[in-house]
Coordinates of C-alpha atoms in Angstrom, one line a residue:
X6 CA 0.0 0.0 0.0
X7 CA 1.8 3.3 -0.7
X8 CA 1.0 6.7 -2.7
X9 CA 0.8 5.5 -5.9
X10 CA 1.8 1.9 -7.9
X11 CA 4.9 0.6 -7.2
X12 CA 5.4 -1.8 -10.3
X13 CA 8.7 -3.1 -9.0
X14 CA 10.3 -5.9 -6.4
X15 CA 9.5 -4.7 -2.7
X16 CA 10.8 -8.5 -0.8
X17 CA 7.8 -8.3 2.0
X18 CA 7.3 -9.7 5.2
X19 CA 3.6 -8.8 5.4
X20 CA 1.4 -7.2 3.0
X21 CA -0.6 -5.1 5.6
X22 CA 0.3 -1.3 5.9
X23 CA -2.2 0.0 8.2
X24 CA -3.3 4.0 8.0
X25 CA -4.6 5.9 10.8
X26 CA -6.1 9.2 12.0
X27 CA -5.7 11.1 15.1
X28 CA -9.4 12.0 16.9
X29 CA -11.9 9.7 18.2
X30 CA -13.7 6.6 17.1
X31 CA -14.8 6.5 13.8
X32 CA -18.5 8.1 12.6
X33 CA -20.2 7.3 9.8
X34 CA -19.2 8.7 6.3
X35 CA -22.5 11.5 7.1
X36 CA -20.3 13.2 9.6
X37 CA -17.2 15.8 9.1
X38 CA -14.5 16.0 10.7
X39 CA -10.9 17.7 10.1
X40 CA -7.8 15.3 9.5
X41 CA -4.7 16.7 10.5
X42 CA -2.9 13.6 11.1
X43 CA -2.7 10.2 9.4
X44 CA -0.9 7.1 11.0
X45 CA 0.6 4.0 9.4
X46 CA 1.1 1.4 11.8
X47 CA 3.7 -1.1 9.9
X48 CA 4.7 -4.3 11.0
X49 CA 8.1 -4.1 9.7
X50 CA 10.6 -1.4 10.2
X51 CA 12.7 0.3 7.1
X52 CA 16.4 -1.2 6.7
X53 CA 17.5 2.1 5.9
X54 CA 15.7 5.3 4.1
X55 CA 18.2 5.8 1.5
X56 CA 16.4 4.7 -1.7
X57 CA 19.7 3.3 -3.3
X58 CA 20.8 1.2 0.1
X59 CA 17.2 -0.6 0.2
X60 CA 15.4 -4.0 -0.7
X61 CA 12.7 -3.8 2.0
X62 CA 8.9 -3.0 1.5
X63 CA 8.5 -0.8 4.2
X64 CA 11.4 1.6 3.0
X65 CA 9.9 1.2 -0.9
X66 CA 6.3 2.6 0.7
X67 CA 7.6 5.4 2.9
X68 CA 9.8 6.8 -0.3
X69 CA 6.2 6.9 -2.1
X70 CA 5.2 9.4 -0.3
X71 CA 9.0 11.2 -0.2
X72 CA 9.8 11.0 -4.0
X73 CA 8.7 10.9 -7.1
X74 CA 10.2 9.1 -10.4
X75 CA 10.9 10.0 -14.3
X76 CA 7.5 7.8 -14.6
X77 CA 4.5 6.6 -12.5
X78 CA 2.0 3.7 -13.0
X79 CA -1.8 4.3 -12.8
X80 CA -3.0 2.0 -9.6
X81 CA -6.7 1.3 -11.6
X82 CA -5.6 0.9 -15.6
X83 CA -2.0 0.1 -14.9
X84 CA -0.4 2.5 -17.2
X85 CA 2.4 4.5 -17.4
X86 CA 2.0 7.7 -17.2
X87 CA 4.0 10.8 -16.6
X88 CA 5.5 11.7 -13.3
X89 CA 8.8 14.0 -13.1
X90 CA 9.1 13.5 -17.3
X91 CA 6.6 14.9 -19.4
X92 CA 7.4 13.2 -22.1
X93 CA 9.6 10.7 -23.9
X94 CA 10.8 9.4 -27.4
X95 CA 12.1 5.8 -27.2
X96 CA 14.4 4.9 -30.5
X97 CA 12.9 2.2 -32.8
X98 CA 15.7 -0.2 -31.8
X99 CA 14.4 0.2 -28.3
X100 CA 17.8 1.4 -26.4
X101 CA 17.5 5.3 -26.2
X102 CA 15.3 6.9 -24.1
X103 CA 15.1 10.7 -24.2
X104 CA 12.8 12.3 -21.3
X105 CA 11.4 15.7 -21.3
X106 CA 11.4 17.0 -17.9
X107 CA 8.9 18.9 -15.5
X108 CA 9.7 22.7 -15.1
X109 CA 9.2 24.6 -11.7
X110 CA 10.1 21.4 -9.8
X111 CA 11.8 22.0 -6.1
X112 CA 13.4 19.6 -4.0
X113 CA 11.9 19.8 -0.2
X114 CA 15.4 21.4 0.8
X115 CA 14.5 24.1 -2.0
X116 CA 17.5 23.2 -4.6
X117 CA 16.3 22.7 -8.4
X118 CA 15.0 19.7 -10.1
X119 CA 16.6 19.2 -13.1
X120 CA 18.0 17.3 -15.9
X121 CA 21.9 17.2 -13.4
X122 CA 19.7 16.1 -10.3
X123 CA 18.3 13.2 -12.5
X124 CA 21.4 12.1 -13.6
X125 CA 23.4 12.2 -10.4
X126 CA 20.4 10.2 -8.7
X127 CA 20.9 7.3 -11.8
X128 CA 24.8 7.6 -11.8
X129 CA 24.9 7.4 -7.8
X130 CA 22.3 4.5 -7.7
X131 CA 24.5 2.9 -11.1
X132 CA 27.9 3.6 -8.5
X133 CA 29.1 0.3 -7.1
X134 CA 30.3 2.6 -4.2
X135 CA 27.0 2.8 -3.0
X136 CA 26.4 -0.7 -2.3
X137 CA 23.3 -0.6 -3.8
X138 CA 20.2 -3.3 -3.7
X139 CA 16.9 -3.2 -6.0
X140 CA 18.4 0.3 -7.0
X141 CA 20.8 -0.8 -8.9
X142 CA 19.6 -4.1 -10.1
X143 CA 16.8 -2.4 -11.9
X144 CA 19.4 -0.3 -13.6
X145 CA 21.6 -3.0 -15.2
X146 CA 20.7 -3.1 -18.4
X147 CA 21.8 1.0 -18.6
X148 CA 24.8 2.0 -20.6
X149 CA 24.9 5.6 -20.5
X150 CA 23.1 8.2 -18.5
X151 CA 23.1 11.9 -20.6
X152 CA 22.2 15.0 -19.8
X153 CA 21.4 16.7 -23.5
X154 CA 19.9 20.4 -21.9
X155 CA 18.7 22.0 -18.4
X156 CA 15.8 19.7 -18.4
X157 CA 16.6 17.4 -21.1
X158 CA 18.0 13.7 -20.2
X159 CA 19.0 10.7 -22.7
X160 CA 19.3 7.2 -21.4
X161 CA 20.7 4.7 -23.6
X162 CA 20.8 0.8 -23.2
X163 CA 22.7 -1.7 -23.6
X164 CA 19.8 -4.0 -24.6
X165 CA 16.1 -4.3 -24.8
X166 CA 14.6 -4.0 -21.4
X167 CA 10.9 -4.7 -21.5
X168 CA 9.4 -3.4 -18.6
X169 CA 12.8 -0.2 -18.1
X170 CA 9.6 2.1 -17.6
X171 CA 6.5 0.3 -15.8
X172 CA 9.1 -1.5 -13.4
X173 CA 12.3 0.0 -13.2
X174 CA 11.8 3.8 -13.8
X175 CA 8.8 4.1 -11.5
X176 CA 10.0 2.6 -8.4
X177 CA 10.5 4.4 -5.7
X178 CA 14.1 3.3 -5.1
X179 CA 14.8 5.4 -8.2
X180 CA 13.1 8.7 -6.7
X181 CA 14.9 11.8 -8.0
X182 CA 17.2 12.6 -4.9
X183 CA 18.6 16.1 -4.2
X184 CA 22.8 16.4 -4.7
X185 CA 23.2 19.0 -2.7
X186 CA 21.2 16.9 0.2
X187 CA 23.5 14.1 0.1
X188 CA 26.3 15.9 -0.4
X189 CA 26.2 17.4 2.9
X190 CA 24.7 15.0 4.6
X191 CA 26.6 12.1 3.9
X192 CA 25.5 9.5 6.0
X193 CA 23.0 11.0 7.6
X194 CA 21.3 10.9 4.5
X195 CA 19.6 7.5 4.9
X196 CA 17.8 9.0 7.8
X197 CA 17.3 11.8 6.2
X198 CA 15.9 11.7 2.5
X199 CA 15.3 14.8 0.5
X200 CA 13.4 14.4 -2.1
X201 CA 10.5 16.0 -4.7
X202 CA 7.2 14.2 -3.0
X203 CA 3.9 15.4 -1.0
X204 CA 5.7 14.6 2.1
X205 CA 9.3 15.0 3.7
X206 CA 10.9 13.4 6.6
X207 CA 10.6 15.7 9.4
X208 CA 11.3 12.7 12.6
X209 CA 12.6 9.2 12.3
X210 CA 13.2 7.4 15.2
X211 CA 14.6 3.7 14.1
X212 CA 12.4 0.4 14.9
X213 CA 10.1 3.0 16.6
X214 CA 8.4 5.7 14.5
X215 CA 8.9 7.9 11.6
X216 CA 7.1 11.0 10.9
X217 CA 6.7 12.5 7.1
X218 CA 5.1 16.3 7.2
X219 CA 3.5 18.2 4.5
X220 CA 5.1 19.8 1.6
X221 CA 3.7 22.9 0.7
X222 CA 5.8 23.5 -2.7
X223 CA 4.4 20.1 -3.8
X224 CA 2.2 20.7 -6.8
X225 CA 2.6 18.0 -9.6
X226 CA 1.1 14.9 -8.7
X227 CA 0.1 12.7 -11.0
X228 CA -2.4 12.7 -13.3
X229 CA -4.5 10.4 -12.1
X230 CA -5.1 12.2 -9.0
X231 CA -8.1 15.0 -8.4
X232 CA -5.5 17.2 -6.3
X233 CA -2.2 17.8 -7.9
X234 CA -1.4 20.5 -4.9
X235 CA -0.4 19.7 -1.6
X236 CA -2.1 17.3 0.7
X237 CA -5.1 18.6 2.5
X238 CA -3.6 17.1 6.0
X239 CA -0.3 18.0 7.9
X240 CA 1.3 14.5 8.8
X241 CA 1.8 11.2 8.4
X242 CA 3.3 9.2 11.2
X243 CA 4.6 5.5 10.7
X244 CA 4.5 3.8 13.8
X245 CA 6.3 0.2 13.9
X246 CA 4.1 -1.9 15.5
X247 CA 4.4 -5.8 14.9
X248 CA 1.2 -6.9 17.5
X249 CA -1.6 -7.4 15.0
X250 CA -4.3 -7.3 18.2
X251 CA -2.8 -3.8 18.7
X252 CA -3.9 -2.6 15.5
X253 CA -7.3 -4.2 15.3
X254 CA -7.7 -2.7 18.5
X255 CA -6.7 0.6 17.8
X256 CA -9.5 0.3 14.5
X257 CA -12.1 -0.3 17.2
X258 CA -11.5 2.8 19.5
X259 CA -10.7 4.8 16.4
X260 CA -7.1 5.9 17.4
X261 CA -6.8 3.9 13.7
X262 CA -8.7 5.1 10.6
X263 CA -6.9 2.6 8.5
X264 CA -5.4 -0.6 8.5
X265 CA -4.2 -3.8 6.4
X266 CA -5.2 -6.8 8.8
X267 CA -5.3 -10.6 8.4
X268 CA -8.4 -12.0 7.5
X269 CA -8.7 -13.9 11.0
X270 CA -9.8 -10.0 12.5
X271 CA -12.1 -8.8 10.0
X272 CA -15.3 -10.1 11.7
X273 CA -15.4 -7.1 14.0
X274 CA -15.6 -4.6 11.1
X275 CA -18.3 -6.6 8.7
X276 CA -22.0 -5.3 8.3
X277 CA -20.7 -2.2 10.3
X278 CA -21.4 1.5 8.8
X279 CA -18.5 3.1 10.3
X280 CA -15.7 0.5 8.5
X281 CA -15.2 -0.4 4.8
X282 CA -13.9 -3.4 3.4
X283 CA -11.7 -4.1 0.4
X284 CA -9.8 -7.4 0.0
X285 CA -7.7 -7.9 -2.9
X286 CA -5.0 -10.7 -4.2
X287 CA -1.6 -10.1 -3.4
X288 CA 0.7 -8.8 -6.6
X289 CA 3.2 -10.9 -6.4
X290 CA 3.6 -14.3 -3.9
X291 CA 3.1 -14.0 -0.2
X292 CA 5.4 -16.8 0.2
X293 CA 8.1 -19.2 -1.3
X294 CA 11.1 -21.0 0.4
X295 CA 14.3 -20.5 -0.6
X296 CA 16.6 -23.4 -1.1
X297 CA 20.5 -22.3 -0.6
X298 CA 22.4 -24.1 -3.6
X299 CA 25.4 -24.1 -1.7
X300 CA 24.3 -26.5 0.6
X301 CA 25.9 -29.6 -1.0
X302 CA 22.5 -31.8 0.2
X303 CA 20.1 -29.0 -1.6
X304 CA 22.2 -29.0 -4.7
X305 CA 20.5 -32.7 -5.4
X306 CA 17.4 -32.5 -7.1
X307 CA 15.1 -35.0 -5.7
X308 CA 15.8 -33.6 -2.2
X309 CA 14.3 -30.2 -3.8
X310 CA 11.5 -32.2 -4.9
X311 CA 10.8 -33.9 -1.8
X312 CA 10.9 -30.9 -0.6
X313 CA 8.4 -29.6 -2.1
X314 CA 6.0 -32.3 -2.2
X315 CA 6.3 -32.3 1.8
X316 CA 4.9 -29.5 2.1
X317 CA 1.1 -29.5 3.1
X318 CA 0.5 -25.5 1.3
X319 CA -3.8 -26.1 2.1
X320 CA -2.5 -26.3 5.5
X321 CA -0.2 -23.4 5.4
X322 CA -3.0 -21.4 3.9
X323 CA -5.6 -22.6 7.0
X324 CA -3.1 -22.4 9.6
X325 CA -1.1 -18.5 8.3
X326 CA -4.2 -17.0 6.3
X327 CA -7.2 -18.7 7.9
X328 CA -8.1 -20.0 4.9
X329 CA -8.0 -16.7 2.6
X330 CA -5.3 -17.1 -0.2
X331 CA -4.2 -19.5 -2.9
X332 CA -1.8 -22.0 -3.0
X333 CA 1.2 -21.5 -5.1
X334 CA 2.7 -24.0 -8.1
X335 CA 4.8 -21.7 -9.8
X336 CA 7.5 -19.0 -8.9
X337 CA 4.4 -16.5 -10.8
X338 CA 2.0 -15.7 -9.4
X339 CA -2.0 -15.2 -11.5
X340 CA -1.8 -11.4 -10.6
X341 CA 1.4 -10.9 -12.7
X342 CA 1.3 -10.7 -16.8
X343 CA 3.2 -14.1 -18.2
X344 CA 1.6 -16.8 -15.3
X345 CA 1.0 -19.9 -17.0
X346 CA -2.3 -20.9 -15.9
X347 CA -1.5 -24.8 -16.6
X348 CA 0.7 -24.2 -13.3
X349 CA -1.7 -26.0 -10.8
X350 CA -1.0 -29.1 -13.0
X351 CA 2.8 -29.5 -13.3
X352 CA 3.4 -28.0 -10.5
X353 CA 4.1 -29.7 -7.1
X354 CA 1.1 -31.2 -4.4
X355 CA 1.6 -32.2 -1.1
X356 CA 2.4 -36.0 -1.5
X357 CA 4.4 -37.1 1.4
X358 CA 4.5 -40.8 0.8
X359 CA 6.2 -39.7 -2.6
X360 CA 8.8 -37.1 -0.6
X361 CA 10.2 -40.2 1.1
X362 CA 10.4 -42.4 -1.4
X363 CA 12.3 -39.7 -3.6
X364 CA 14.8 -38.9 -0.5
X365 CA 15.5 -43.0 -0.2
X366 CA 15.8 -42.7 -4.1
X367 CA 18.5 -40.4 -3.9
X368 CA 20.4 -42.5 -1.0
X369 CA 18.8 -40.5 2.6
X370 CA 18.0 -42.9 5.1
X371 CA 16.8 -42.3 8.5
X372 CA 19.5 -42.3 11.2
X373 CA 19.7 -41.9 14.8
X374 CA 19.4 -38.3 15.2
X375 CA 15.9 -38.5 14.0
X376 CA 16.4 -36.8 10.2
X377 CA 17.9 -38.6 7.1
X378 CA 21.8 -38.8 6.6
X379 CA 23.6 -40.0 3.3
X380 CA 27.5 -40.6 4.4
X381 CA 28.8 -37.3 5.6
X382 CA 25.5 -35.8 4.5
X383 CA 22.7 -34.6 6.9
X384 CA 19.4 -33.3 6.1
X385 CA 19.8 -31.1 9.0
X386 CA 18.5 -27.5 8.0
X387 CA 18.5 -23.9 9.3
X388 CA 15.2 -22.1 8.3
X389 CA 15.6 -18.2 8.2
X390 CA 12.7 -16.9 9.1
X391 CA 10.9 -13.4 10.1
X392 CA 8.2 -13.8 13.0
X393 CA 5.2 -11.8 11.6
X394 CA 1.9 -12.0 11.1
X395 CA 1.2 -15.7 9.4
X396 CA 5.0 -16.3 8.6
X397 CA 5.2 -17.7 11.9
X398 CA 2.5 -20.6 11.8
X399 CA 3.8 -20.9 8.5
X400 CA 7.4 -21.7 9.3
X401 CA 5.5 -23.9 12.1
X402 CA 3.4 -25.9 9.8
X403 CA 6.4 -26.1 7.0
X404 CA 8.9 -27.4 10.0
X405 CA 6.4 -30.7 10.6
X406 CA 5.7 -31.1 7.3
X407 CA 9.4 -31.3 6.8
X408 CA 9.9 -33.3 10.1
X409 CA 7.3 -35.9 8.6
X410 CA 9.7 -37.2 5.8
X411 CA 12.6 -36.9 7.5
X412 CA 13.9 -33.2 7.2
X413 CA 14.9 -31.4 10.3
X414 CA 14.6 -28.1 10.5
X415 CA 15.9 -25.0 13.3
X416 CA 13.6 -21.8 12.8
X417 CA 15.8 -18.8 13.1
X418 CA 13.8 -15.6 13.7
X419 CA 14.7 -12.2 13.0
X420 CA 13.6 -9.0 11.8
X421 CA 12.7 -8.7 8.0
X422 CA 15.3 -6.0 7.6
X423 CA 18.2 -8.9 9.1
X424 CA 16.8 -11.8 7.4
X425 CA 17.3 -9.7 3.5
X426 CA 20.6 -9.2 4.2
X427 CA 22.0 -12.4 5.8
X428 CA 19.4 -14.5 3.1
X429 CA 21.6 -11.9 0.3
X430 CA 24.5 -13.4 1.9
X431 CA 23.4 -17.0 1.7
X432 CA 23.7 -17.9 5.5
X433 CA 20.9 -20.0 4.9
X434 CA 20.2 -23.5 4.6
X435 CA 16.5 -22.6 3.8
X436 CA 14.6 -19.3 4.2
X437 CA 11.1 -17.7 4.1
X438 CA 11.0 -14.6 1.6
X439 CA 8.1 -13.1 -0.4
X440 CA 7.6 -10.4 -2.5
X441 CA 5.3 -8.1 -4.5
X442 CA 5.7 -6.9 -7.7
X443 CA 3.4 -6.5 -11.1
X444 CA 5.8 -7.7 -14.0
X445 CA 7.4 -11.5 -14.7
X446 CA 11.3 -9.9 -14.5
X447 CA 11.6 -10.2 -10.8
X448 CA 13.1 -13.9 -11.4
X449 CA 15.5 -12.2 -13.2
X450 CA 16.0 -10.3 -9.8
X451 CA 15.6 -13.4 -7.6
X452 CA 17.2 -15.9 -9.7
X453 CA 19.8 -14.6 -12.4
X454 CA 23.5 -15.2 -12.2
X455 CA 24.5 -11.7 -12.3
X456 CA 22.2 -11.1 -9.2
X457 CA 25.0 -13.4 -7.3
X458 CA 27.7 -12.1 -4.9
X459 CA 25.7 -8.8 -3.6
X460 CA 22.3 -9.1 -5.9
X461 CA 19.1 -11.1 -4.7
X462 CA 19.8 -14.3 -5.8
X463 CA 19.5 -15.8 -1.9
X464 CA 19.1 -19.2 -3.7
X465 CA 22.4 -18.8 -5.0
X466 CA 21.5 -20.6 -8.2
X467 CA 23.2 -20.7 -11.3
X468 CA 22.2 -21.9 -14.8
X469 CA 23.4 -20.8 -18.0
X470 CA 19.5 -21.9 -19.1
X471 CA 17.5 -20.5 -16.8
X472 CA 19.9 -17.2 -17.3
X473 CA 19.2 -17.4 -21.5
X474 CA 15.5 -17.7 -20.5
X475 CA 15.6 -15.1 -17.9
X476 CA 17.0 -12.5 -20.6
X477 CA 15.2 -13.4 -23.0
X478 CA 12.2 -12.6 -21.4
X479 CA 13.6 -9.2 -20.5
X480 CA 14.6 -8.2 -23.5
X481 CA 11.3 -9.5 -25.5
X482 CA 9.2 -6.4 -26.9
X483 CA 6.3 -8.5 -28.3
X484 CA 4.2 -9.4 -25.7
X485 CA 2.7 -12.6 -27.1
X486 CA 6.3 -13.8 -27.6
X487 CA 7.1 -12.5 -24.0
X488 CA 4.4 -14.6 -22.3
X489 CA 5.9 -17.7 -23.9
X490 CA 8.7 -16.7 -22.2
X491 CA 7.7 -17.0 -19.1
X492 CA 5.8 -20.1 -19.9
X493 CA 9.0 -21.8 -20.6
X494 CA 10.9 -20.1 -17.3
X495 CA 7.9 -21.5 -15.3
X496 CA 8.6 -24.9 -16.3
X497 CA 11.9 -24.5 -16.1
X498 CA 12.0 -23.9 -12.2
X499 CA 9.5 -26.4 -11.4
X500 CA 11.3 -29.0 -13.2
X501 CA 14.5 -27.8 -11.1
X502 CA 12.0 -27.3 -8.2
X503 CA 14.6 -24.0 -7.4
X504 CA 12.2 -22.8 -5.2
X505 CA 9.0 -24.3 -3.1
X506 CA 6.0 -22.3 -3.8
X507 CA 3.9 -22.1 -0.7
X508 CA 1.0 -19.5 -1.2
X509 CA -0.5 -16.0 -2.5
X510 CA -2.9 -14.2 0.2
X511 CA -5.5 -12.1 0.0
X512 CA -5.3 -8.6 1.6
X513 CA -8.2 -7.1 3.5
X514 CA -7.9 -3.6 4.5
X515 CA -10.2 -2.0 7.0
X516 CA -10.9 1.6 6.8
X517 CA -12.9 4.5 8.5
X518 CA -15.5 6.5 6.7
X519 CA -14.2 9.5 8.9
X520 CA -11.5 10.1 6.2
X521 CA -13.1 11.3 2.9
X522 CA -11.1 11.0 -0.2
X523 CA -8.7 7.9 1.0
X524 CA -8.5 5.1 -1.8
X525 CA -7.6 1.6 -2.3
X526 CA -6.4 0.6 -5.6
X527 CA -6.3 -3.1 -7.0
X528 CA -3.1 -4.7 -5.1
X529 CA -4.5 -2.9 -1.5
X530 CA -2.9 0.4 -2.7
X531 CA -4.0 3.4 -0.2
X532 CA -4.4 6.5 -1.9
X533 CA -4.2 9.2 0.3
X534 CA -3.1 12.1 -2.6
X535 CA -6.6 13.0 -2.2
X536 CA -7.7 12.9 1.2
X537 CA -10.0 16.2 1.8

């Protein structure tokens, strides 16, 4: 849920962003009141606020509201539309983009936004100095950032790149920053964004609170939204709080206007005038497990597949979701363009009996320690994990279903912030990861060779097919022929059963009709541009 569509990989540990207001309980939508304050309480809490440094959710939604990008995706038709470029020529070969930009833009510090400021936020995100994460993978395929006049700015390729404007230009990761602003605050910078958006950090307080004040400069939202002035209310506070009862409790008294909640709490707010409703299926997968290919037991393949058909994902789904989501067959999910809707049927059930008989196939017999060994060869796992809402029974229900065919498995909980960057790292024997996203090329992200050593490949896979496909898919302009594509990369992983699939939720978010104006977009995007 964030400002507007973020069309690109956030890796998630819960899909529920919850948004408040400050007053009393809620009234019905017949009553006015004054807004001055809107709260998001958040589950997880940002790795860092520098858009360059980041591969967390959380940080991608706060920057929504802090930035903008060249480009922006419509929430409701899903096109790209103009955000900081007005325009834009792309060549017929498909490599050079030339981007017409906004006039009378100000950074929240005051310093200009121009055609330099766009190019030193690419070239900095591009910078292997800056260690960056879904930054600079989304930037890859760029060969050469120019800057052709004051508001004038040419980027060139180095090859096709299919989705280089609904996914990589429009995320928030690549908001416009302000050079001056990280020039002199080094460091400090990743507490401290500056950027072009409605709202600008004003207090950030880490694992606690963040609070984002209004910009009163702010006058070229996008298109798509009635106001393109500043926001009609003053704040918006972030408060980290992981205790789902917390929140639902907080919807009840009305110290929360809005919140993101599991389905197991929505009874409360059914058939009642003072709440609304909207539920909507996750863009992207709520959940997969991540098999470390370093592990020399997890490089065999029928332990992958036993894997896989251990796993009981209708009794994830009851345990986690409480029943509201799908389970998962294939690395794409339905939400996103390429799925293969034949998925269901090649991809992996819950089949126990077969997940032995596969592990004594490949030479795992029980021994004494109660999980299968092979020689020097233990099926002894660590299973990264982040304990938040659903994950937790879900790492719980995976762990027996594991235990059941003779895989033991340690649960390791930490925050989602630790468990990106020690997954990144490969630490893991097997880890718990989602993500959402609204285009096929985040296995390229997840699953390419070049995402190794510092990218997101936590699997730590590598296969000169998989990478041709992957590419491939990338690169293809012809949507028909893209889809195929992805047909093919489906199979692909299943067959090499690189991940386990587990499940795609269903988010509910609960809102007050105290706040006129608020929105939710397909994908449980909360508008609040428009908030009167």
């Amino acid at each position: 849920m964030r400002k507007s569509m973020i069309p690109l990989l956030v890796i998630v540990s819960s899909t529920s962003l919850m948004l408040s207001a400050c007053g009393g309980p809620p009234t019905s939508s017949s009553s006015t009141s004054s807004v001055k304050t809107i709260t998001i309480a958040e589950p997880d809490t940002p790795d860092t606020l520098d858009p360059q440094k980041t591969g967390a959710a959380v940080t991608a939604t706060i920057l929504s509201y802090v930035g903008n990008t060249l480009v922006t995706v419509n929430p409701w038709t899903k096109q790209v539309v103009p955000d900081l470029a007005t325009r834009w020529t792309i060549s017929s070969n498909g490599l050079v983009y030339t981007f017409s930009l906004r006039h009378g833009v100000t950074f929240q510090n005051g310093a200009p936004f121009n055609a330099q400021a766009m190019a030193f936020t690419l070239d900095r995100a591009m910078n292997p100095a800056t260690h960056g994460n879904i930054a600079a993978a989304l930037l890859k395929p760029v060969k050469s950032v120019k800057v052709l006049g004051p508001y004038t700015l040419q980027i060139t390729l180095s090859h096709p790149y299919a989705p280089f404007l609904s996914v990589a230009l429009s995320h928030p990761d690549l908001m416009a920053i302000s050079p001056t602003a990280v020039k002199k605050e080094g460091a400090n910078f990743a507490d401290k964004p500056i950027g072009t958006g409605p709202l600008e950090v004003s207090q950030y307080v880490p694992g606690k609170s963040l609070t984002l004040v209004r910009n009163p400069h702010y006058h070229w939202a996008p298109r798509f939204f009635s106001n393109h002035g500043p926001v009609k209310f003053q704040k918006l506070v972030f408060d980290f709080l992981p205790t789902t009862s917390t929140v639902v409790d907080g919807l009840k008294t009305g110290e929360i206007s809005v919140a993101g909640i599991p389905y197991q709490q929505i009874r409360p707010f059914q058939n009642n005038a003072n709440y609304h409703i909207q539920s909507s299926l996750r863009e992207g997968l709520g959940m997969f497990l991540v098999m470390n290919f370093n592990n020399p037991a997890l490089k065999i393949l029928d332990v992958r597949k036993a894997i896989n058909e251990a796993i009981n994902r209708h009794e994830v789904i009851k345990l986690a979701l409480d029943g509201a989501g799908q389970p998962a067959y294939s690395p794409l999910p339905s939400t996103i363009f390429g799925y293969d809707s034949n998925a269901p049927k090649f991809g992996y059930h819950y089949h126990p009996n077969q997940a032995k008989a596969l592990l004594r196939s490949a030479g795992f017999h029980m021994g004494p320690h109660g999980y299968r060994v092979k020689g020097n060869l233990g099926l002894n796992f660590s299973l990264y994990n982040s304990p938040i809402p659903g994950w937790s029974s879900a790492a719980q229900v995976i762990q027996q279903n594991l235990k059941a065919v003779g895989i033991q498995t340690t649960i390791h909980n930490m925050d989602i912030g630790t468990l990106i960057t020690d997954m990144e790292k490969g630490q893991q024997n097997l880890g718990i990861m989602g993500y959402t996203y609204t285009d096929p090329d985040v296995l390229y992200l997840f699953f390419d060779s070049n995402e190794l050593h510092g990218g997101l490949n936590m699997s730590q896979y590598s296969s000169p097919t998989l990478d041709r496909l992957l590419t491939a898919g990338r690169e293809a302009t012809n949507p028909v022929n893209r889809a195929k594509i992805y047909h093919q990369v489906q199979r692909y992983m299943v067959q090499q059963a690189v991940i386990a699939p587990i499940y795609n939720e269903v988010n509910y978010t609960v809102f007050s009709s105290k706040i006129h104006g608020l929105q939710v977009a397909p994908g449980s995007i909360i508008e609040v541009q428009d908030v009167k």
